[in-house]
PDB file of C-alpha atoms in Angstrom:
ATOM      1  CA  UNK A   1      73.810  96.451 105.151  1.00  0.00           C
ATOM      2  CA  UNK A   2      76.612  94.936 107.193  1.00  0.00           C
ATOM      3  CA  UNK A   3      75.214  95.521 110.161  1.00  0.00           C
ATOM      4  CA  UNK A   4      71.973  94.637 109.504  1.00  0.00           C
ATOM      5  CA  UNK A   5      73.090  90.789 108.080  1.00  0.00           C
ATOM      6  CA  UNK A   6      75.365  90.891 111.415  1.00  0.00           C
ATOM      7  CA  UNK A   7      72.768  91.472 113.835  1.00  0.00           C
ATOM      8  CA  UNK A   8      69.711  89.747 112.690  1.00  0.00           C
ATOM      9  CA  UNK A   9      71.272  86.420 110.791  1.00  0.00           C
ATOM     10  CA  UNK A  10      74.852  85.978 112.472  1.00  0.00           C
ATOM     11  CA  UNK A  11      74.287  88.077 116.157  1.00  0.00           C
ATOM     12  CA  UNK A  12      72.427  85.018 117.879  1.00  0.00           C
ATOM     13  CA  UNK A  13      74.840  82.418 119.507  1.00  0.00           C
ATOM     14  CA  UNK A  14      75.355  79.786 117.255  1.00  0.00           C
ATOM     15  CA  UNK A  15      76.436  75.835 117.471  1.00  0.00           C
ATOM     16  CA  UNK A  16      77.737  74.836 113.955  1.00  0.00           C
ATOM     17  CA  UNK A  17      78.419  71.071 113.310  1.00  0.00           C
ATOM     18  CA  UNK A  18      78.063  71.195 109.036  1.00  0.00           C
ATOM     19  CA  UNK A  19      79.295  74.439 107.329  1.00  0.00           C
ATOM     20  CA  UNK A  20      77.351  73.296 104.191  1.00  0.00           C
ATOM     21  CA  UNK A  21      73.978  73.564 106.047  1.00  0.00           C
ATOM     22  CA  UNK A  22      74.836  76.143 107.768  1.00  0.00           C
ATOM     23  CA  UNK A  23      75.127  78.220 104.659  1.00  0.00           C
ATOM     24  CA  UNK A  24      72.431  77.024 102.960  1.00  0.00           C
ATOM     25  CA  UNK A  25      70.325  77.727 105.943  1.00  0.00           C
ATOM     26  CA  UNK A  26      71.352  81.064 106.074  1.00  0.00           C
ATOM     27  CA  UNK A  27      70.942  81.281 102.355  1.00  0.00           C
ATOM     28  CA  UNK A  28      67.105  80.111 102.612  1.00  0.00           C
ATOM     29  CA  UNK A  29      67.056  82.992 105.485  1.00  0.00           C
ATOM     30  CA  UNK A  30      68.232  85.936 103.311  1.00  0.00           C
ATOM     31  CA  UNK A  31      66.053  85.112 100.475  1.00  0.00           C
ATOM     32  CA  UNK A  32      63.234  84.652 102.452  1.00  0.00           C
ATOM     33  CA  UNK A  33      64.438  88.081 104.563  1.00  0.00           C
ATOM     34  CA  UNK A  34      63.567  90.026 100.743  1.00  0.00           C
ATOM     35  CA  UNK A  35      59.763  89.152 100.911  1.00  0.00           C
ATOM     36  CA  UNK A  36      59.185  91.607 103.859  1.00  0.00           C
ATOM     37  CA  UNK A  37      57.835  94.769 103.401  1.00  0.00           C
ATOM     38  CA  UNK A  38      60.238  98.022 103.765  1.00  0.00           C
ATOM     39  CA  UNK A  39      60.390  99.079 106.703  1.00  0.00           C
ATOM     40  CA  UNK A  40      60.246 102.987 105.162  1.00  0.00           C
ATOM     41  CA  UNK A  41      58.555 102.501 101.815  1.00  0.00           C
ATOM     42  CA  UNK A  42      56.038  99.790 102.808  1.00  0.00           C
ATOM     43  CA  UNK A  43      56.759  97.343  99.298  1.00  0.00           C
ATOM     44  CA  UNK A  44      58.029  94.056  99.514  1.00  0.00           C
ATOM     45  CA  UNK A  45      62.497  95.116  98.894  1.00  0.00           C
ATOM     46  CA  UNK A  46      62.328  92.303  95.997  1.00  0.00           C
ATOM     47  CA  UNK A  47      60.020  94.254  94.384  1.00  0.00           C
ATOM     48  CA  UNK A  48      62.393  97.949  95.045  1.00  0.00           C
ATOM     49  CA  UNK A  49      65.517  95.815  93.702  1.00  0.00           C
ATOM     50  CA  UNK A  50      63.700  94.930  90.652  1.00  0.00           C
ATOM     51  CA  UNK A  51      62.833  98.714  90.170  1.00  0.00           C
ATOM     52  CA  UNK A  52      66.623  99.358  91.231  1.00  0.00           C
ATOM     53  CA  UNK A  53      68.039  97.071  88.752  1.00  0.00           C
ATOM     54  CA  UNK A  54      66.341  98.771  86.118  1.00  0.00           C
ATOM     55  CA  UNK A  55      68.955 101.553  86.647  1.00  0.00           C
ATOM     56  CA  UNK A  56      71.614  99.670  87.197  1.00  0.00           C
ATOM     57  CA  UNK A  57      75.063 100.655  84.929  1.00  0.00           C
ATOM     58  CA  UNK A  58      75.865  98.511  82.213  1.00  0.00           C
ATOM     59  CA  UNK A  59      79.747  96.903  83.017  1.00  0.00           C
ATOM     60  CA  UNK A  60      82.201  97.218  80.209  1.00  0.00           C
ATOM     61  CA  UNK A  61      82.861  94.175  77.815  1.00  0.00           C
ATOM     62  CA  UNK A  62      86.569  93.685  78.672  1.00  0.00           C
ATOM     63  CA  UNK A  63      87.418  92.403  81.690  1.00  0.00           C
ATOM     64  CA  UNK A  64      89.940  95.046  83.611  1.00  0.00           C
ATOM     65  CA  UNK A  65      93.129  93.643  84.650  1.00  0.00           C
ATOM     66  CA  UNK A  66      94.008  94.607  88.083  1.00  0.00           C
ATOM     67  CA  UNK A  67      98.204  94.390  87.376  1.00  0.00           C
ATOM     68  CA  UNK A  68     100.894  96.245  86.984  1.00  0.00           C
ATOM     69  CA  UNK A  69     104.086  95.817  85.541  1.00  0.00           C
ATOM     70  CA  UNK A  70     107.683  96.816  86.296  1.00  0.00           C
ATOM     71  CA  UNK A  71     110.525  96.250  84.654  1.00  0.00           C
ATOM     72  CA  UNK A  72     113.514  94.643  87.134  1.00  0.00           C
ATOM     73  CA  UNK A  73     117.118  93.236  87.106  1.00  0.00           C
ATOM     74  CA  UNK A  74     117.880  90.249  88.486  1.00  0.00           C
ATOM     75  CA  UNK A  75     120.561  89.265  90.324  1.00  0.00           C
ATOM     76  CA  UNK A  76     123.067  86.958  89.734  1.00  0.00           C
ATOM     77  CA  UNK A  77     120.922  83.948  91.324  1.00  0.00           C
ATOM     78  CA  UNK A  78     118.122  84.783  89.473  1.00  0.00           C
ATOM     79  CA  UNK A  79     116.524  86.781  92.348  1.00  0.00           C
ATOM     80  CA  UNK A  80     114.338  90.109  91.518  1.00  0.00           C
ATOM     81  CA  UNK A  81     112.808  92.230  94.361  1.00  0.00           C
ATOM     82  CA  UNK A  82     109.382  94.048  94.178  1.00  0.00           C
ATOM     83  CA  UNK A  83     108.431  96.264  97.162  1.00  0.00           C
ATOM     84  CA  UNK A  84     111.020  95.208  99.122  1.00  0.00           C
ATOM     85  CA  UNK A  85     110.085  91.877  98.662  1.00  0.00           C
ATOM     86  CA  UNK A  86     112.486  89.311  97.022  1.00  0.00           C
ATOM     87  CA  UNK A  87     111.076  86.739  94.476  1.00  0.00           C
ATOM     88  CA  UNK A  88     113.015  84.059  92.654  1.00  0.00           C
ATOM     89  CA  UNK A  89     112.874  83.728  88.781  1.00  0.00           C
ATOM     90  CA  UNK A  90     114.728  81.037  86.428  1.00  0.00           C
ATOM     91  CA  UNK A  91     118.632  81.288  87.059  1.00  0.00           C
ATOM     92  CA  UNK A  92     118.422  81.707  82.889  1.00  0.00           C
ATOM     93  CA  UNK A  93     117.662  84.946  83.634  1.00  0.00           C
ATOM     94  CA  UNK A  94     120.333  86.363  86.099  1.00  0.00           C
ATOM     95  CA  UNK A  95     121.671  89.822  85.387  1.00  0.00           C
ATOM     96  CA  UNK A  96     119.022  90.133  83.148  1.00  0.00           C
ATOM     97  CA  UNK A  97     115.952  92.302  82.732  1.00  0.00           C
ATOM     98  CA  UNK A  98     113.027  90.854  83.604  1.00  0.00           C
ATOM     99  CA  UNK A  99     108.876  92.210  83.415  1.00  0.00           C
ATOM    100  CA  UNK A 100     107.397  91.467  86.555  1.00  0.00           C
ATOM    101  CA  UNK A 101     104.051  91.067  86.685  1.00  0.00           C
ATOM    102  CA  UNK A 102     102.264  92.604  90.279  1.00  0.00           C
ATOM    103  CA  UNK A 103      98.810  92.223  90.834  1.00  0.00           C
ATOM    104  CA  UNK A 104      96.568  92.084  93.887  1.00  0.00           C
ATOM    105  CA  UNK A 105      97.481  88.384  94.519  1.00  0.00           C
TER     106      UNK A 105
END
């Protein structure tokens, strides 16, 4: 699917003086790109994603939290490290324990 938006919407050398029109442009471009047949199955690929989404999974309710937490001492400035990384925290809580809070951010 990469490829294919690559090569026939991004491949061609392009001048762009507005970003906004530029993606709306290319917007207009995909939407239009899903009233073509399949190039396999022969029916319009708006009318396979509608039979596709049919089938599609339903997502759980609660949102999953992507973190993890780790419980770390902090120095005596205040200073924790996670990963090798050092992060500062209030000075209230030097020499203290502290839950750190590591997420994909």
């Amino acid at each position: 699917m990469v490829n294919y938006v690559r090569n026939n919407f991004l491949l061609q050398e392009l001048t762009i003086l507005d970003l906004e029109s530029f993606n709306s442009s290319l917007w207009e471009k995909a939407e239009n790109d899903r009233l073509r047949p399949h190039y396999q199955k022969g029916t319009l690929i708006a009318e396979l994603y509608t039979e596709d989404k049919e089938h599609f999974l339903q997502l759980p309710a609660k949102e999953f939290e992507c973190v993890q937490y780790e419980q770390v001492k902090a120095d005596k400035y205040g200073y924790i490290r996670v990963d090798n990384k050092l992060y500062s925290t209030s000075p209230r809580f030097a020499k203290k324990m502290v839950l750190a809070r590591i997420s994909y951010e």
